[in-house]
Structure formats: structure tokens, C-alpha cells
Coordinates of N, CA and C in Angstrom, one line a residue:
M1 N -90.2 -169.2 -174.7 CA -91.6 -169.2 -173.9 C -92.6 -170.5 -174.6
T2 N -93.6 -171.2 -173.8 CA -94.3 -172.3 -173.5 C -95.4 -171.8 -172.9
D3 N -96.0 -170.8 -172.4 CA -97.2 -170.9 -171.7 C -98.2 -171.1 -172.6
E4 N -99.4 -172.0 -172.6 CA -100.3 -172.3 -173.0 C -101.3 -170.6 -172.4
N5 N -101.0 -170.1 -171.6 CA -102.4 -168.9 -171.7 C -101.2 -167.6 -171.2
P6 N -100.5 -167.1 -172.4 CA -99.9 -165.9 -172.0 C -100.5 -164.8 -171.6
T7 N -101.5 -164.9 -172.2 CA -102.0 -163.1 -171.5 C -103.0 -163.6 -170.5
E8 N -103.3 -164.9 -169.7 CA -103.8 -164.7 -168.3 C -102.9 -164.6 -167.1
K9 N -101.6 -165.0 -167.6 CA -100.7 -164.7 -166.7 C -100.3 -163.1 -166.3
M10 N -99.8 -162.6 -167.7 CA -100.0 -160.8 -167.7 C -101.2 -159.8 -166.7
L11 N -101.9 -160.8 -167.1 CA -103.3 -160.0 -166.4 C -103.4 -160.1 -164.9
E12 N -103.0 -161.6 -164.1 CA -102.8 -162.4 -162.8 C -102.2 -161.4 -162.8
M13 N -101.0 -161.0 -163.2 CA -99.6 -159.5 -162.2 C -100.1 -158.9 -162.6
L14 N -100.8 -157.8 -162.9 CA -101.4 -156.8 -163.2 C -102.8 -156.5 -162.3
S15 N -103.4 -157.7 -161.6 CA -104.5 -157.6 -161.0 C -103.8 -157.0 -159.7
R16 N -103.2 -157.0 -159.0 CA -102.3 -156.6 -157.7 C -102.8 -155.3 -157.6
W17 N -102.7 -154.5 -158.4 CA -103.2 -153.4 -158.5 C -104.9 -152.6 -159.1
S18 N -105.3 -153.5 -159.2 CA -107.2 -153.8 -159.8 C -108.0 -153.3 -158.9
G19 N -107.9 -153.3 -157.6 CA -108.7 -153.5 -156.2 C -110.0 -154.5 -156.8
G20 N -109.6 -155.8 -157.1 CA -110.4 -156.5 -157.5 C -111.7 -156.5 -158.8
Q21 N -111.1 -155.9 -159.1 CA -111.3 -155.5 -160.8 C -111.3 -156.3 -161.8
S22 N -111.8 -157.4 -162.3 CA -111.5 -158.5 -163.7 C -110.8 -157.4 -164.6
L23 N -109.8 -158.3 -164.7 CA -109.1 -157.4 -166.3 C -109.2 -158.0 -167.6
N24 N -110.4 -159.5 -167.9 CA -110.2 -160.6 -168.7 C -111.2 -160.0 -169.8
D25 N -112.4 -159.1 -169.9 CA -113.1 -158.4 -170.6 C -112.2 -158.2 -171.7
N26 N -111.3 -158.3 -173.2 CA -110.6 -157.8 -173.9 C -111.7 -156.7 -174.6
R27 N -112.8 -156.5 -175.1 CA -113.9 -155.7 -175.4 C -113.6 -154.2 -174.9
K28 N -113.3 -153.9 -174.1 CA -113.5 -152.8 -173.0 C -111.8 -152.3 -173.0
V29 N -112.0 -150.3 -172.5 CA -110.5 -150.6 -171.7 C -111.0 -150.8 -170.8
R30 N -109.4 -151.0 -169.7 CA -109.4 -151.7 -168.7 C -108.2 -150.4 -168.4
L31 N -108.8 -149.8 -167.0 CA -108.4 -148.2 -166.6 C -107.9 -149.3 -165.0
I32 N -107.0 -149.0 -164.6 CA -106.2 -149.6 -163.4 C -105.6 -148.7 -162.6
C33 N -106.2 -148.9 -161.1 CA -105.3 -148.3 -160.3 C -105.6 -146.4 -160.2
H34 N -106.8 -145.9 -160.0 CA -106.7 -144.4 -160.3 C -106.0 -143.8 -159.4
Q35 N -105.1 -142.8 -160.1 CA -104.3 -142.1 -159.3 C -105.0 -140.5 -158.9
P36 N -105.9 -139.9 -158.7 CA -106.7 -138.9 -158.4 C -105.0 -137.4 -157.6
Q37 N -104.5 -138.5 -156.9 CA -103.3 -137.5 -156.5 C -102.4 -136.9 -157.8
N38 N -102.9 -137.5 -159.1 CA -101.8 -137.0 -160.1 C -102.6 -136.5 -161.2
G39 N -103.8 -136.8 -161.3 CA -104.8 -135.9 -161.5 C -106.5 -136.8 -162.3
A40 N -107.7 -136.2 -162.8 CA -108.7 -136.7 -163.3 C -108.3 -138.0 -163.9
Y41 N -108.0 -137.9 -164.6 CA -107.8 -138.7 -165.5 C -106.1 -139.9 -165.5
A42 N -105.7 -139.8 -164.3 CA -104.3 -140.3 -163.8 C -105.0 -142.7 -163.6
Y43 N -104.6 -143.3 -164.5 CA -104.3 -144.3 -163.7 C -103.1 -145.1 -163.9
L44 N -102.7 -145.7 -163.1 CA -101.4 -146.7 -163.0 C -100.8 -146.9 -164.4
H45 N -102.0 -147.7 -164.9 CA -101.8 -149.4 -165.9 C -103.2 -148.4 -166.8
R46 N -102.9 -149.0 -168.2 CA -104.2 -148.9 -169.0 C -104.0 -150.3 -169.6
L47 N -105.2 -150.6 -170.2 CA -105.0 -151.8 -171.4 C -106.2 -151.6 -172.2
Y48 N -106.2 -151.7 -173.5 CA -107.4 -150.9 -174.3 C -107.9 -153.0 -175.0
A49 N -108.9 -152.3 -175.6 CA -110.0 -153.2 -176.0 C -108.5 -153.6 -176.8
G50 N -109.3 -154.9 -177.4 CA -108.3 -155.7 -178.0 C -108.5 -155.9 -179.5
L51 N -108.4 -156.5 -180.3 CA -108.0 -155.5 -181.6 C -108.6 -157.0 -182.9
S52 N -109.5 -157.0 -184.0 CA -109.4 -157.7 -184.7 C -108.6 -158.4 -185.7
R53 N -108.8 -159.2 -185.9 CA -107.8 -160.1 -186.6 C -108.1 -158.7 -187.9
E54 N -108.6 -158.1 -188.8 CA -108.5 -157.3 -189.9 C -108.1 -156.4 -189.4
E55 N -108.0 -155.5 -187.8 CA -107.5 -154.6 -187.6 C -106.3 -154.7 -187.6
I56 N -105.2 -156.1 -187.4 CA -104.3 -156.2 -186.8 C -103.2 -156.5 -187.9
T57 N -104.4 -157.2 -189.7 CA -103.8 -156.8 -190.8 C -103.6 -155.9 -191.4
E58 N -104.1 -154.1 -190.8 CA -104.2 -153.0 -190.8 C -102.7 -152.5 -190.3
I59 N -102.0 -153.3 -188.7 CA -101.1 -152.7 -188.3 C -99.5 -153.6 -189.3
E60 N -99.9 -154.5 -189.9 CA -98.9 -155.5 -190.7 C -98.5 -154.2 -191.6
D61 N -100.2 -153.8 -192.9 CA -99.5 -152.8 -193.5 C -99.0 -151.6 -193.4
I62 N -99.2 -151.6 -192.0 CA -98.2 -149.8 -191.9 C -97.1 -150.1 -191.4
V63 N -96.6 -151.4 -191.2 CA -95.7 -151.5 -190.2 C -94.4 -152.4 -191.5
G64 N -95.5 -152.9 -192.2 CA -94.7 -153.5 -193.5 C -93.9 -155.0 -193.4
Q65 N -94.8 -155.6 -192.2 CA -94.3 -156.8 -191.8 C -95.2 -157.7 -191.8
P66 N -95.4 -158.9 -191.8 CA -96.5 -159.7 -190.4 C -95.9 -159.8 -189.3
I67 N -97.4 -160.1 -188.7 CA -97.1 -159.9 -187.1 C -96.7 -161.2 -186.2
P68 N -95.9 -161.5 -186.3 CA -96.1 -162.8 -185.4 C -96.4 -163.3 -184.3
P69 N -96.5 -164.5 -184.3 CA -98.1 -164.8 -183.3 C -97.9 -164.6 -181.7
R70 N -97.6 -164.0 -181.6 CA -97.2 -164.3 -179.9 C -97.8 -163.0 -179.5
L71 N -97.4 -161.7 -180.5 CA -97.8 -160.5 -181.5 C -99.2 -160.6 -181.3
F72 N -99.9 -160.8 -182.4 CA -100.4 -161.5 -182.5 C -101.4 -161.5 -181.8
N73 N -101.3 -162.8 -180.5 CA -102.0 -162.9 -180.0 C -102.2 -161.8 -178.1
F74 N -101.5 -160.8 -178.4 CA -101.4 -159.8 -177.3 C -102.4 -158.6 -178.2
Y75 N -102.4 -158.2 -179.7 CA -103.2 -157.5 -179.6 C -104.5 -157.6 -179.8
R76 N -104.8 -159.0 -180.0 CA -106.0 -159.7 -179.6 C -106.6 -159.3 -178.2
A77 N -105.9 -159.6 -177.4 CA -106.3 -159.3 -176.0 C -106.2 -157.7 -175.6
T78 N -105.0 -157.2 -176.3 CA -105.2 -155.3 -175.9 C -104.4 -154.3 -176.7
N79 N -105.5 -153.3 -177.3 CA -104.3 -152.7 -178.2 C -103.7 -151.9 -177.6
G80 N -102.9 -153.0 -177.2 CA -100.9 -152.2 -177.1 C -101.6 -151.7 -175.2
V81 N -100.5 -151.4 -174.4 CA -100.7 -151.0 -172.8 C -100.1 -149.8 -172.7
R82 N -100.4 -149.2 -171.5 CA -99.0 -148.2 -171.5 C -99.3 -148.8 -169.6
L83 N -98.2 -148.7 -169.1 CA -97.9 -149.4 -167.6 C -97.5 -148.4 -166.5
F84 N -97.3 -148.5 -165.5 CA -96.2 -148.0 -164.9 C -96.2 -146.4 -165.0
E85 N -97.5 -145.5 -165.2 CA -97.7 -144.2 -165.5 C -97.2 -144.3 -166.8
G86 N -96.9 -145.2 -168.0 CA -96.2 -144.9 -169.4 C -94.9 -145.2 -169.6
Q87 N -94.2 -145.6 -168.2 CA -92.8 -145.4 -168.3 C -92.7 -146.9 -168.9
V88 N -93.4 -147.9 -169.2 CA -93.4 -148.9 -169.8 C -94.7 -148.9 -171.0
S89 N -94.5 -148.8 -172.3 CA -95.6 -148.6 -173.0 C -95.3 -149.8 -174.4
V90 N -96.8 -150.2 -174.8 CA -96.5 -150.5 -175.8 C -97.9 -150.3 -176.9
S91 N -97.7 -150.1 -178.3 CA -97.7 -148.8 -179.0 C -99.1 -149.9 -180.1
G92 N -100.1 -149.5 -180.0 CA -101.3 -149.8 -180.5 C -102.0 -149.2 -182.0
F93 N -103.2 -149.8 -182.9 CA -103.3 -149.6 -183.9 C -104.9 -147.9 -183.4
V94 N -104.4 -147.6 -183.8 CA -105.0 -145.8 -183.5 C -105.8 -145.2 -184.9
K95 N -106.9 -145.5 -185.1 CA -107.4 -144.9 -186.4 C -107.9 -143.3 -186.5
N96 N -108.4 -143.0 -185.3 CA -109.1 -142.0 -185.3 C -108.0 -140.9 -184.3
F97 N -106.8 -140.7 -184.1 CA -106.3 -139.1 -183.5 C -107.1 -138.4 -182.4
S98 N -107.0 -137.8 -180.9 CA -107.9 -137.5 -180.7 C -107.1 -136.7 -178.9
R99 N -106.7 -135.4 -179.0 CA -106.0 -134.7 -177.9 C -107.3 -134.9 -176.6
D100 N -108.4 -135.2 -176.7 CA -109.1 -135.3 -175.9 C -108.7 -136.2 -174.6
P101 N -108.4 -135.9 -173.4 CA -108.0 -137.1 -172.4 C -109.1 -138.2 -171.8
A102 N -110.0 -137.2 -171.8 CA -110.9 -138.6 -171.5 C -111.0 -139.9 -172.5
R103 N -111.0 -139.2 -173.7 CA -111.0 -140.7 -174.8 C -109.3 -141.3 -174.9
E104 N -110.0 -142.8 -174.1 CA -108.8 -143.7 -174.2 C -108.2 -143.9 -175.2
I105 N -106.5 -143.8 -176.1 CA -106.3 -144.7 -176.7 C -104.9 -144.7 -176.4
P106 N -104.2 -145.4 -177.5 CA -102.8 -146.4 -176.8 C -102.1 -144.9 -177.9
I107 N -100.9 -145.5 -177.4 CA -99.4 -144.7 -178.5 C -99.6 -145.2 -179.7
S108 N -99.8 -144.7 -180.5 CA -100.0 -145.0 -182.5 C -98.5 -145.6 -183.0
I109 N -99.2 -146.8 -183.2 CA -97.8 -147.4 -184.0 C -97.1 -147.2 -185.4
E110 N -98.4 -146.4 -185.9 CA -97.5 -145.8 -187.2 C -97.0 -144.5 -187.1
Q111 N -96.9 -143.9 -185.7 CA -96.1 -142.8 -185.8 C -95.2 -143.2 -185.3
D112 N -95.3 -144.2 -184.4 CA -93.3 -145.2 -183.9 C -92.4 -145.2 -184.9
N113 N -93.6 -145.9 -186.1 CA -92.4 -146.7 -187.3 C -92.8 -145.4 -188.2
Y114 N -93.0 -144.1 -188.7 CA -92.8 -143.1 -189.3 C -91.6 -143.6 -189.3
V115 N -90.3 -143.0 -189.1 CA -88.9 -143.3 -189.6 C -88.0 -144.2 -189.2
F116 N -88.7 -145.2 -188.4 CA -88.0 -146.3 -187.9 C -87.2 -146.8 -189.2
G117 N -87.6 -146.9 -189.9 CA -86.4 -147.3 -191.0 C -85.4 -146.6 -191.2
A118 N -85.5 -145.3 -191.2 CA -84.5 -144.3 -191.4 C -83.4 -144.6 -190.5
M119 N -84.1 -144.2 -188.8 CA -83.3 -144.3 -188.3 C -82.5 -145.6 -187.6
R120 N -83.0 -146.6 -187.9 CA -82.5 -147.8 -187.5 C -82.3 -148.7 -188.5
P121 N -81.9 -148.6 -189.5 CA -81.8 -149.3 -191.2 C -81.4 -150.8 -190.7
E122 N -80.2 -150.6 -189.9 CA -79.8 -152.1 -189.8 C -81.4 -153.6 -189.3
W123 N -81.9 -152.8 -188.0 CA -82.3 -153.7 -187.5 C -83.8 -153.7 -188.4
H124 N -84.1 -152.7 -189.2 CA -85.2 -152.4 -190.1 C -85.2 -153.5 -191.1
G125 N -83.8 -153.6 -191.3 CA -83.4 -154.8 -192.7 C -83.8 -156.0 -192.3
Q126 N -83.4 -156.5 -190.7 CA -83.5 -157.6 -190.3 C -85.3 -157.8 -190.4
G127 N -86.2 -157.1 -190.5 CA -87.7 -157.6 -190.2 C -88.0 -157.3 -188.6
Y128 N -87.1 -156.2 -188.3 CA -87.8 -155.4 -186.9 C -88.7 -154.3 -187.2
F129 N -89.5 -154.2 -186.6 CA -90.7 -152.8 -186.0 C -90.2 -152.2 -185.1
R130 N -91.0 -151.7 -184.7 CA -91.2 -150.2 -183.4 C -92.7 -150.9 -183.1
V131 N -92.5 -151.4 -181.6 CA -93.9 -151.7 -181.0 C -94.2 -151.1 -179.7
G132 N -92.9 -150.6 -179.5 CA -92.8 -149.9 -178.1 C -92.1 -149.0 -177.8
S133 N -91.9 -148.6 -176.1 CA -90.9 -147.8 -175.6 C -91.1 -147.9 -173.9
I134 N -89.5 -147.6 -173.7 CA -89.6 -147.5 -171.6 C -88.9 -146.2 -171.9
S135 N -89.9 -145.1 -171.1 CA -89.3 -143.7 -171.0 C -89.1 -143.8 -169.3
V136 N -87.9 -143.6 -168.8 CA -87.4 -143.5 -167.7 C -86.9 -141.9 -167.5
L137 N -85.6 -142.0 -167.7 CA -84.6 -141.1 -167.8 C -84.6 -140.5 -169.2
R138 N -84.4 -141.5 -170.3 CA -84.8 -141.1 -171.8 C -86.0 -141.9 -172.5
Q139 N -85.9 -142.0 -173.5 CA -86.6 -143.1 -174.3 C -86.5 -143.9 -175.5
D140 N -86.1 -145.3 -174.7 CA -85.8 -146.7 -175.1 C -86.9 -146.9 -175.8
E141 N -86.2 -147.6 -177.1 CA -87.0 -148.5 -178.0 C -87.3 -149.6 -177.5
I142 N -88.7 -150.6 -178.0 CA -88.7 -151.4 -178.0 C -89.5 -152.4 -179.3
I143 N -88.3 -153.1 -179.9 CA -88.5 -153.5 -181.3 C -88.9 -154.5 -181.3
C144 N -89.8 -155.6 -182.2 CA -90.2 -156.9 -182.3 C -89.5 -156.9 -183.7
G145 N -89.2 -158.4 -183.6 CA -88.8 -159.7 -185.0 C -89.9 -160.1 -185.3
P146 N -89.7 -160.5 -186.5 CA -90.2 -161.9 -187.2 C -90.3 -162.6 -186.7
D147 N -89.8 -163.3 -185.9 CA -89.5 -164.6 -185.1 C -90.2 -163.9 -183.4
D148 N -90.8 -162.9 -183.7 CA -91.6 -162.7 -181.8 C -90.1 -162.6 -181.4
Q149 N -88.9 -162.9 -180.9 CA -87.8 -162.1 -180.0 C -88.1 -160.5 -179.7
L150 N -87.7 -159.8 -179.0 CA -87.9 -158.5 -178.6 C -86.5 -157.4 -178.2
A151 N -85.7 -156.5 -178.5 CA -85.4 -156.1 -178.1 C -85.6 -154.6 -177.5
V152 N -84.7 -153.9 -176.4 CA -84.7 -153.1 -176.3 C -83.4 -152.4 -176.3
L153 N -83.5 -151.1 -177.4 CA -82.8 -150.4 -177.7 C -82.6 -148.7 -177.0
H154 N -81.2 -148.5 -176.7 CA -80.6 -147.2 -176.0 C -81.6 -146.4 -177.0
G155 N -82.1 -144.8 -176.3 CA -82.7 -144.7 -177.3 C -82.1 -143.4 -178.1
Q156 N -80.4 -143.3 -177.3 CA -79.5 -142.3 -178.2 C -78.7 -143.1 -178.8
T157 N -78.1 -144.1 -178.5 CA -77.4 -145.0 -179.2 C -77.8 -146.2 -180.1
G158 N -79.2 -146.6 -179.9 CA -79.0 -147.7 -180.6 C -78.8 -148.8 -180.2
E159 N -77.8 -148.6 -179.1 CA -77.7 -150.1 -178.6 C -78.7 -150.9 -178.1
A160 N -78.5 -152.4 -178.1 CA -79.3 -153.8 -177.7 C -79.0 -153.8 -176.2
L161 N -80.1 -153.1 -175.1 CA -79.7 -153.0 -174.2 C -80.2 -154.0 -173.1
R162 N -81.3 -154.9 -174.2 CA -81.8 -156.1 -173.4 C -82.7 -156.9 -174.6
H163 N -83.3 -158.5 -174.4 CA -83.4 -159.3 -175.0 C -84.3 -159.9 -174.9
Y164 N -85.8 -160.4 -175.6 CA -86.9 -161.0 -174.9 C -87.2 -162.1 -175.9
E165 N -87.7 -163.0 -175.7 CA -88.4 -164.1 -176.1 C -89.8 -164.0 -177.2
D166 N -90.3 -162.8 -176.0 CA -91.6 -162.7 -177.2 C -92.4 -161.0 -176.3
I167 N -93.4 -160.5 -176.5 CA -94.0 -159.6 -175.4 C -93.8 -159.7 -174.4
F168 N -94.9 -161.0 -174.1 CA -95.7 -161.1 -173.3 C -94.2 -161.4 -172.0
D169 N -93.1 -161.9 -172.5 CA -92.0 -162.1 -171.6 C -91.2 -160.8 -171.3
C170 N -91.2 -159.7 -172.2 CA -91.0 -158.3 -171.9 C -91.5 -157.4 -170.8
V171 N -93.2 -157.3 -171.2 CA -94.1 -157.0 -170.0 C -94.4 -157.7 -168.3
E172 N -94.1 -158.7 -168.9 CA -94.0 -159.9 -167.3 C -92.5 -159.1 -166.4
S173 N -91.6 -159.3 -167.4 CA -90.2 -158.8 -166.5 C -90.6 -157.7 -166.1
F174 N -90.9 -156.6 -166.7 CA -90.7 -155.1 -166.4 C -92.3 -155.3 -165.3
T175 N -92.8 -155.9 -165.4 CA -93.6 -155.6 -164.4 C -93.2 -156.1 -162.8
R176 N -92.7 -157.2 -163.0 CA -91.7 -157.6 -161.7 C -90.8 -157.0 -161.6
E177 N -90.2 -156.5 -162.2 CA -89.4 -155.1 -161.7 C -90.0 -154.1 -161.4
M178 N -90.5 -154.0 -161.9 CA -90.9 -151.9 -161.1 C -91.8 -152.2 -160.7
A179 N -92.7 -153.2 -160.3 CA -93.7 -153.7 -159.2 C -93.3 -152.9 -157.6
Q180 N -91.9 -153.0 -156.7 CA -91.5 -152.4 -156.2 C -91.4 -150.8 -155.7
F181 N -91.3 -150.2 -157.3 CA -91.3 -148.7 -156.8 C -92.8 -147.7 -157.1
W182 N -93.9 -148.6 -156.9 CA -95.4 -148.2 -157.0 C -95.8 -148.6 -155.3
T183 N -96.8 -148.5 -155.0 CA -97.8 -149.4 -153.7 C -98.9 -149.8 -154.8
L184 N -99.8 -150.5 -153.7 CA -101.0 -151.1 -154.1 C -101.8 -149.7 -154.4
D185 N -101.8 -148.4 -154.1 CA -102.5 -147.5 -154.1 C -102.3 -146.6 -155.1
G186 N -100.8 -147.0 -156.0 CA -100.5 -146.4 -157.0 C -99.8 -145.1 -156.6
D187 N -99.5 -145.4 -155.2 CA -97.9 -144.1 -155.0 C -96.9 -144.5 -155.7
F188 N -96.0 -144.0 -156.2 CA -94.0 -143.4 -156.4 C -93.6 -144.0 -155.6
I189 N -93.1 -144.5 -155.5 CA -92.2 -145.0 -153.9 C -90.8 -145.2 -154.3
G190 N -90.2 -144.3 -155.9 CA -89.2 -145.2 -155.8 C -88.1 -144.4 -156.1
D191 N -86.9 -144.4 -157.4 CA -86.1 -143.1 -157.6 C -86.0 -143.8 -159.0
L192 N -86.2 -142.6 -160.0 CA -85.4 -142.5 -161.4 C -85.0 -142.9 -161.7
E193 N -83.5 -143.0 -161.3 CA -82.2 -143.5 -161.6 C -82.0 -145.0 -161.5
V194 N -82.3 -145.0 -160.3 CA -83.0 -146.8 -160.3 C -83.0 -147.7 -161.1
I195 N -84.4 -147.1 -161.4 CA -85.1 -147.7 -162.6 C -84.5 -147.7 -163.6
D196 N -83.9 -146.8 -164.0 CA -82.8 -146.8 -164.9 C -81.6 -147.9 -165.4
Q197 N -81.2 -148.5 -164.0 CA -80.3 -149.2 -164.1 C -80.8 -150.7 -164.3
L198 N -82.4 -150.9 -164.0 CA -82.9 -152.0 -164.7 C -82.5 -152.5 -166.0
L199 N -82.5 -151.5 -167.1 CA -82.3 -151.2 -168.7 C -80.7 -152.5 -168.9
L200 N -79.8 -151.9 -168.1 CA -78.5 -152.4 -168.5 C -78.4 -153.9 -167.7
G201 N -79.9 -154.8 -167.9 CA -79.7 -156.1 -168.2 C -80.1 -156.9 -167.0
V202 N -80.5 -155.7 -165.4 CA -81.5 -157.0 -165.0 C -82.3 -157.7 -165.3
G203 N -82.5 -159.1 -164.8 CA -84.0 -159.9 -166.3 C -83.7 -160.3 -166.9
G204 N -84.2 -159.6 -168.2 CA -83.6 -159.9 -169.9 C -82.5 -160.4 -170.1
T205 N -81.9 -160.7 -170.7 CA -80.5 -160.8 -171.2 C -80.0 -159.7 -171.7
A206 N -79.1 -158.8 -171.7 CA -78.3 -157.6 -172.4 C -77.2 -158.4 -173.6

């Protein structure tokens, strides 16, 4: 990827659901497209406050790997994301866990990697760590390597279903493909089995 500002491109893609709300302030949580039909705290997308360099260093300590440049820029912009009602999520740094639905925190990258090395030794040995998931009919894993490249692994077999150049390429690809299944008001108009087929190679490379 050669984009000079990949964060700006990602935010522009998500802004179609923002109702004119600016998404550029990385100092705060950005809740996009309220879904009152699904509950008081339901939103189509969530972006979190960006991380400091020191906090990203703590992620490196957690996963036991350096954070590559593009993923580093992503975490500076947002401490993980939850997109399309959490169907696509990138995990973030969580200092204090909470069950309070009003407290907006990402899925924990520490929890994601608690058993990753034992479950996926062939990937872990190459310097990969888990950074998120795709949750449609099962929970597939998004993993990142030392060169910023990402792979989506089948949640049951561990087979690599897709590969992406970096985290921005992954998020943008899924946003393009999944946008057709939600209205601008956040209503789901799709079919989970159809969405699941997107993991078989449409978009990225299988």
C-alpha cells in the first residue's frame, strides 16, 4: 500500500454512516450510526481513542512482537475498531476491564493472544500475532505478521482464507464488501450465509 494517509481514507469510507459527524478527532471514542432498534447502546460502528506511543509499546510487550509501521499508525488513530455490529473487529489495548455497557472499550488484544501461540504455533513461529476477528457464522481470526501483512484464518481449521497488505487494506476491503448489507440508518438487509461467502476470496487474495 502506498497511501500517504490511509487513516483518512478509512474514515472517509465509514463517514457514509456518520450523519455528518466528524470522525477525525482521535482523542475520543467515535460511535457511528446509532441503532435504537437493537438497544440503547447499539451502534453500527465503533472507533476508539487513539493510543500513545507508550501504550503501543505495552501492546508489543503483550504480544511479544514489535508493532509494524502500518499497524502502529492504525493504533495511533484508533485503539481497535468494531464494524458492522462487531462482525469485523480489530482488538485494542485494555487497561481496565468493565461489564458496564455504557463504557466503551475494545476487545482486548491481550485476551486474543492468551493462547494464540499454543493454538497456532506455525504462525506464531513466523512472528504473527492475533489482532482481531471476523464473526459471521463462526469466529475467524485476523493475524498480523512482522511485515504488516495480515491473514484471515478459518476459526476451526486454521486455513488461511485471505491475505492483505496491511490493516488498512483489510478494513477497507471488508467495509467495501459489507456496506451493501446495511442501510445508511443501520438496518441489516443481508444474509449471513452470503456474507460468509465473502471470506472465500472475494476481495483480498485467497
